[in-house]
Structure formats: C-alpha cells, structure tokens
Short mmCIF file of N, CA and C in Angstrom, two decimals:
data_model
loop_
_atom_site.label_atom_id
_atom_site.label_comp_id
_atom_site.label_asym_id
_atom_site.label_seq_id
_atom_site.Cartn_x
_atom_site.Cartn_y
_atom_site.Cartn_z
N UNK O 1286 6.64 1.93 -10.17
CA UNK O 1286 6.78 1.27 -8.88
C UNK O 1286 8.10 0.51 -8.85
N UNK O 1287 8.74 0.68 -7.62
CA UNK O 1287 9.82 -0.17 -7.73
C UNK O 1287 9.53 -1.66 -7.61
N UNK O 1288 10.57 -2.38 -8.26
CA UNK O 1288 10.30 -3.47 -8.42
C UNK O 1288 11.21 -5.37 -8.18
N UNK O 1289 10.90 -5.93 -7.89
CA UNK O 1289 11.93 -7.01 -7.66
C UNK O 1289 12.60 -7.35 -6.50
N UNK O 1290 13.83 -6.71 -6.58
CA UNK O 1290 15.13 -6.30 -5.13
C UNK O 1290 15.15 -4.55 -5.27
N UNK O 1291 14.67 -3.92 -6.22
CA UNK O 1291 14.73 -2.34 -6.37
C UNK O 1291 14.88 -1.62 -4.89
N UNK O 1292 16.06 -0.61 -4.38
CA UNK O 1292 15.87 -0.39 -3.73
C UNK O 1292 15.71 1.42 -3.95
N UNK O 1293 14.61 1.91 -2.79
CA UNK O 1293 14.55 3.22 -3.22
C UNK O 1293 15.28 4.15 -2.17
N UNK O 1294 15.57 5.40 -2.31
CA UNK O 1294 16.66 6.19 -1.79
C UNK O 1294 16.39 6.49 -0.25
N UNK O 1295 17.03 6.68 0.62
CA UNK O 1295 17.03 6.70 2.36
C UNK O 1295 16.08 7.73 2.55
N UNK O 1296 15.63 8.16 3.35
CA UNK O 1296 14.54 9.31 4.19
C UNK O 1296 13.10 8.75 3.82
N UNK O 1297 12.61 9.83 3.48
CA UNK O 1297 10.91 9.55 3.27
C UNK O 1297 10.78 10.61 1.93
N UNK O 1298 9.90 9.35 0.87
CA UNK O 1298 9.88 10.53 -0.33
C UNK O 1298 8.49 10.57 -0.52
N UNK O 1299 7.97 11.03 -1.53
CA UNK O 1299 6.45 11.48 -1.54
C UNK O 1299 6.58 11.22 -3.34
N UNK O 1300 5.60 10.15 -3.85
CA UNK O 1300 5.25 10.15 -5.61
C UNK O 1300 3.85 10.21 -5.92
N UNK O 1301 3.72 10.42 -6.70
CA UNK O 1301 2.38 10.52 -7.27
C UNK O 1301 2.47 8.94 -8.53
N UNK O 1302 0.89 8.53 -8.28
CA UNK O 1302 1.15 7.13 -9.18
C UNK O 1302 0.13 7.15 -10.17
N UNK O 1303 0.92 7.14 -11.37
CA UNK O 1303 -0.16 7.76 -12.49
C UNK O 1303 0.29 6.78 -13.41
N UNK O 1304 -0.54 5.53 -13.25
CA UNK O 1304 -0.70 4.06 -14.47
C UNK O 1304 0.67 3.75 -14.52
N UNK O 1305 1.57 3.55 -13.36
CA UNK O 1305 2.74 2.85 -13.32
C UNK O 1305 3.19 2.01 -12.27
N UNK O 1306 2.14 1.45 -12.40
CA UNK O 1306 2.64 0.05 -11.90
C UNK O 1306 2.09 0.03 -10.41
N UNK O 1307 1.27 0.83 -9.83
CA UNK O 1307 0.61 0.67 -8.19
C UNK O 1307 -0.40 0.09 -8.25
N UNK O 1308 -1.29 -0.51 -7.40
CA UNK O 1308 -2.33 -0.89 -6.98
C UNK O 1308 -3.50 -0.20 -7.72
N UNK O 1309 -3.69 1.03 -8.03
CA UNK O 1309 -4.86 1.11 -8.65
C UNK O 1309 -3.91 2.64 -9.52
N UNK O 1310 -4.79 3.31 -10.33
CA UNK O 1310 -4.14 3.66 -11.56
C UNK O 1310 -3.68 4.87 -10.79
N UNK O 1311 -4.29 5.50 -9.86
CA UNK O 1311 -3.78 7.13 -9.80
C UNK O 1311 -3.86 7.31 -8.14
N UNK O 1312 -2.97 7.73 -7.55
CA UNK O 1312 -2.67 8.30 -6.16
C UNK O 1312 -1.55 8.59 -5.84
N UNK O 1313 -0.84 8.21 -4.23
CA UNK O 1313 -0.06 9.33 -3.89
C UNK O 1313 0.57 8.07 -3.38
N UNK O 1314 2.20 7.76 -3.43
CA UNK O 1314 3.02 6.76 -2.68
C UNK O 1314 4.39 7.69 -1.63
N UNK O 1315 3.57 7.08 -0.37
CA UNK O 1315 4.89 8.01 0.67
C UNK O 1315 6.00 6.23 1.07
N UNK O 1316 7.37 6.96 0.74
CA UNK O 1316 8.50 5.49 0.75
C UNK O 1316 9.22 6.35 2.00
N UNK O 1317 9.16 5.05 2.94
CA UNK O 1317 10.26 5.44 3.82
C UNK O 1317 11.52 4.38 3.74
N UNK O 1318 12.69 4.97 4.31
CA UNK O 1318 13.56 3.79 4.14
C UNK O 1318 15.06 4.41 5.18
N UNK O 1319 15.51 3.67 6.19
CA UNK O 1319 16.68 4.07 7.27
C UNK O 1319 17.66 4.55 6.25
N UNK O 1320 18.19 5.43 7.04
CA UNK O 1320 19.59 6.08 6.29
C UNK O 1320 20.93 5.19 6.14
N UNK O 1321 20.57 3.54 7.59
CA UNK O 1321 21.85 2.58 6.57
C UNK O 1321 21.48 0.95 6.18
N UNK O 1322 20.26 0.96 6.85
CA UNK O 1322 19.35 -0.41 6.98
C UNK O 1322 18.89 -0.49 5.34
N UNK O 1323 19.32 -1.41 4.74
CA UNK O 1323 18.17 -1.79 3.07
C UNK O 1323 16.83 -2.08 3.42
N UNK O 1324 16.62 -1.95 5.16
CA UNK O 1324 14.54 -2.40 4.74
C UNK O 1324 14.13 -1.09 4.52
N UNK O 1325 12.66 -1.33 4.18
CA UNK O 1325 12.00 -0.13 3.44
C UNK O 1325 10.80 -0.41 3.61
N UNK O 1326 9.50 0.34 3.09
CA UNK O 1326 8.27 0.09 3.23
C UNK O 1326 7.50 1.54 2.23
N UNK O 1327 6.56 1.01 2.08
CA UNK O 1327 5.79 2.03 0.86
C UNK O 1327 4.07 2.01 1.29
N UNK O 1328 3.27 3.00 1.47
CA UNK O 1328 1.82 3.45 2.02
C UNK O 1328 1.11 4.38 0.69
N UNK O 1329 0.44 3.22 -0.29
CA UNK O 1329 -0.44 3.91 -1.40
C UNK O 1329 -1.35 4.02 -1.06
N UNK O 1330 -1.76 5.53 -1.34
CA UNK O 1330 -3.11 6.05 -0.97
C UNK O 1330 -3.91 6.40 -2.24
N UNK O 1331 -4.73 5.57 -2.59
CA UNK O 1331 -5.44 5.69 -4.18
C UNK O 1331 -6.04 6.96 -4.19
N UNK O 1332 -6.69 7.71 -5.06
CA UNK O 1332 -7.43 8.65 -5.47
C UNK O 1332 -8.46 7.63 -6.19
N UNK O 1333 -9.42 8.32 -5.45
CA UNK O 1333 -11.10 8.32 -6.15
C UNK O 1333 -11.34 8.76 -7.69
N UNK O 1334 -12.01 7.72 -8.42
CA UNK O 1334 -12.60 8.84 -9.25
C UNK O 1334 -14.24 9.25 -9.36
N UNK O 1335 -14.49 9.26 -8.35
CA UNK O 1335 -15.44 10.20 -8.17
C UNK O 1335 -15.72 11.12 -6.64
N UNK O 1336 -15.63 12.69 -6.85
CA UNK O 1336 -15.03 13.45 -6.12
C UNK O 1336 -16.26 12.62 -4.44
N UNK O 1337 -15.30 12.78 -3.85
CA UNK O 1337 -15.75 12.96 -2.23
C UNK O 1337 -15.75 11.39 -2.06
N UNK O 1338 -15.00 10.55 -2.68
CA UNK O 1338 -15.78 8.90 -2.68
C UNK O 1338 -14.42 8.36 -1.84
N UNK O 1339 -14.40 7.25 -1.19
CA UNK O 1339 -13.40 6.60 -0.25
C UNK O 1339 -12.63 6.27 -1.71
N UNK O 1340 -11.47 6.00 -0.96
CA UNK O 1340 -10.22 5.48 -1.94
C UNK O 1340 -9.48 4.18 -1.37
N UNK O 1341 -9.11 3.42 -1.83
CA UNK O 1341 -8.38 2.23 -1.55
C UNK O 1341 -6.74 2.37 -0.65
N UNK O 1342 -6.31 2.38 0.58
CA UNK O 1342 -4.96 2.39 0.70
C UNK O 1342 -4.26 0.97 0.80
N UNK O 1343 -3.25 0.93 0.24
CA UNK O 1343 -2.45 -0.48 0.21
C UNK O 1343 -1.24 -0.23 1.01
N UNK O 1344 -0.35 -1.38 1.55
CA UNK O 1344 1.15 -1.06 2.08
C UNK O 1344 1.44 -2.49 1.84
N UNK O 1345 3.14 -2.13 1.67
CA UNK O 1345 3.90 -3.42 1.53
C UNK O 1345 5.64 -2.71 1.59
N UNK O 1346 6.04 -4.12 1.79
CA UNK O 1346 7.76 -3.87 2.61
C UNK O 1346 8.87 -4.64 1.83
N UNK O 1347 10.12 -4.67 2.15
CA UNK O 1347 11.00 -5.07 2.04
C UNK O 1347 11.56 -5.61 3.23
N UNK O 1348 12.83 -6.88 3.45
CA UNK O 1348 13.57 -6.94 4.51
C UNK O 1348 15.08 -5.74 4.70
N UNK O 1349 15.54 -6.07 4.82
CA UNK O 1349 16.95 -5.46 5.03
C UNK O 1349 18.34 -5.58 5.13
N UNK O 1350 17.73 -6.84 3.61
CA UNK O 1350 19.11 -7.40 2.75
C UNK O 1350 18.86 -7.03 1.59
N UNK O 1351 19.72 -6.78 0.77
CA UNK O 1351 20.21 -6.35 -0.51
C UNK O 1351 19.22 -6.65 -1.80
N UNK O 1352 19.47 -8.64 -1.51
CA UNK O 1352 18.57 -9.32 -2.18
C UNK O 1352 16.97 -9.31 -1.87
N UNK O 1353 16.62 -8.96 -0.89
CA UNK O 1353 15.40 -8.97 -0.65
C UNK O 1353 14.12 -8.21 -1.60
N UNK O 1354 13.49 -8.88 -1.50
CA UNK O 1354 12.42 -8.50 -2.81
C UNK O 1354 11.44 -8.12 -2.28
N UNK O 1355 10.78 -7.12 -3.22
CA UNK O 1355 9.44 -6.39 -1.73
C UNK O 1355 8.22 -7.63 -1.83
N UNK O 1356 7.72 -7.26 -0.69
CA UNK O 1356 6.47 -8.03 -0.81
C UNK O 1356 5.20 -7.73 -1.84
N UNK O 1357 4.13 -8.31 -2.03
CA UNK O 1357 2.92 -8.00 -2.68
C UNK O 1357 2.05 -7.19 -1.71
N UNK O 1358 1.50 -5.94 -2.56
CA UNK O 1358 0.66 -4.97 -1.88
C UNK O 1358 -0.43 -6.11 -1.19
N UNK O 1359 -0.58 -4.97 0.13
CA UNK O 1359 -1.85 -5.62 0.92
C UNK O 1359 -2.72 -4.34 1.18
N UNK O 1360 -4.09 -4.58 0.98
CA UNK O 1360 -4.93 -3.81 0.70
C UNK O 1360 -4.90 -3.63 3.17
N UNK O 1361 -5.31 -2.05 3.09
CA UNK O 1361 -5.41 -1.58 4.42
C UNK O 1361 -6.92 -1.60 4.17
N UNK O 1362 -7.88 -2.10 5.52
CA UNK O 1362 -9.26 -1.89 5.22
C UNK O 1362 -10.06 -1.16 6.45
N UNK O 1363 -10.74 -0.37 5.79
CA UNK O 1363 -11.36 0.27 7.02
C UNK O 1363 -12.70 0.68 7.42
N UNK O 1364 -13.73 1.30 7.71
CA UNK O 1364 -15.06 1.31 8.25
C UNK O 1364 -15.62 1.61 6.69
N UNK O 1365 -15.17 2.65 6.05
CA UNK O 1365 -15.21 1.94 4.53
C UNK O 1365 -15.25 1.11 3.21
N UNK O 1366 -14.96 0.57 3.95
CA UNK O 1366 -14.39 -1.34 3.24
C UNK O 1366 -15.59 -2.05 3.01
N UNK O 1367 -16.23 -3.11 2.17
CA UNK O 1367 -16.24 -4.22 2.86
C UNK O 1367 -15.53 -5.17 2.48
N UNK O 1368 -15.39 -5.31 3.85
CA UNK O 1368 -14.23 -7.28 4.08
C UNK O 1368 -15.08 -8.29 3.26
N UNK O 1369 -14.18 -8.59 2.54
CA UNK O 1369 -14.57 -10.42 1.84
C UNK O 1369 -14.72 -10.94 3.47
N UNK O 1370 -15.98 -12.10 3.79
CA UNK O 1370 -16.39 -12.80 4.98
C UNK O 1370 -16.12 -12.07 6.04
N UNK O 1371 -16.47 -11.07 6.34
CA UNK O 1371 -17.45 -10.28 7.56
C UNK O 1371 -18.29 -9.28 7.63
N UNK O 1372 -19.31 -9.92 8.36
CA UNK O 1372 -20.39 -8.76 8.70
C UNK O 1372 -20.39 -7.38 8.36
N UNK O 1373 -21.22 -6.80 8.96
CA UNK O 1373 -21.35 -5.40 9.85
C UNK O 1373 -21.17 -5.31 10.85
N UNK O 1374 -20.88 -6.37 11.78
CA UNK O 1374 -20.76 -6.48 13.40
C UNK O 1374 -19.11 -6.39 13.43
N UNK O 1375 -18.36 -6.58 12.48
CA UNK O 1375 -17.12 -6.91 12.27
C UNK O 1375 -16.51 -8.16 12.51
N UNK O 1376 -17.45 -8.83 12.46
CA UNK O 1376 -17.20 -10.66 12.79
C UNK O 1376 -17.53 -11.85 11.22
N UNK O 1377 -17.15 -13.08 11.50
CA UNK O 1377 -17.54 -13.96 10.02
C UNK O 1377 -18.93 -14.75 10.55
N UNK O 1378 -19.53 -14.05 11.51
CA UNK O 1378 -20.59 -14.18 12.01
C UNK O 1378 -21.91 -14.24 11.27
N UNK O 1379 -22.24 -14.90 10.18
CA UNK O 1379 -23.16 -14.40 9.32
C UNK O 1379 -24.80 -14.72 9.47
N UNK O 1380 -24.76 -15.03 10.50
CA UNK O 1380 -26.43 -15.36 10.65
C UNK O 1380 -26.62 -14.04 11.49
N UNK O 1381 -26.03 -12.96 11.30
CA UNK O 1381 -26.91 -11.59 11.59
C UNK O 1381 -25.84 -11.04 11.87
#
C-alpha cells in the first residue's frame, strides 16, 4: 500500500492486495489519480474467505499537494453491514 506522501502513477490502475499493507489481508485496490493534479484516491474491495460471503470495502484519499499524506481507510457500509449504534430501521433509535 502506498504510504505517507507516496504518490501513485496518473490514470486508473487495478492491484490485487495480498498481506501488504490494506485493510484486510486479500482483495482488489482500483487507484485513480488526474493526469496533472497530485490528488488521488484508492476503493479496496476485500475478498471473502468464505465463498459467496459479503466482503468489507474501504476508501481513502489524498489532497493535491505534493506533501500531502493520504488519509486513514474508512470502512464503506452497506445493507450488509452492521453499523456500530444503529438499528435495523437504519436509525440510533434503539428502543425498536
């Protein structure tokens, strides 16, 4: 995973993440990044290990200075999930 101020190369690339350094040990990282802008952004899509089971996706960014350091992954959550403090209703509604 890149790391620090690391910046990764312009277009959109496609990695596979196998116990180096992503959010969970094994999946797929798509990096996009402008052809003259230094911001950037990265969309990990975990692999399951067990076949047919939901997988975890994370995203996180950079600004579009030199020095800029990426942010810390943020977990994406979805009808899959459950949210730390909410329901099933999709609220922190907890008396039902």
């Amino acid at each position: 995973a890149l790391e620090a101020n690391a910046q990764g190369t312009s277009g959109i690339q496609l990695y596979e993440a196998y116990n180096n350094g992503y959010p969970s040990p094994y999946g797929n990282v798509l990096h996009l990044k402008g052809a003259t802008a230094a911001g950037e952004g990265e969309l990990f899509i975990g692999w399951s290990g067990t076949s047919g089971a939901h997988a975890p996706v994370h995203i996180r960014s950079r600004r579009d200075t030199d020095s800029a350091n990426w942010s810390e992954w943020a977990q994406v959550y979805t009808s899959k999930d459950s949210i730390p403090g909410v329901n099933a209703k999709g609220n922190q509604d907890t008396s039902g």
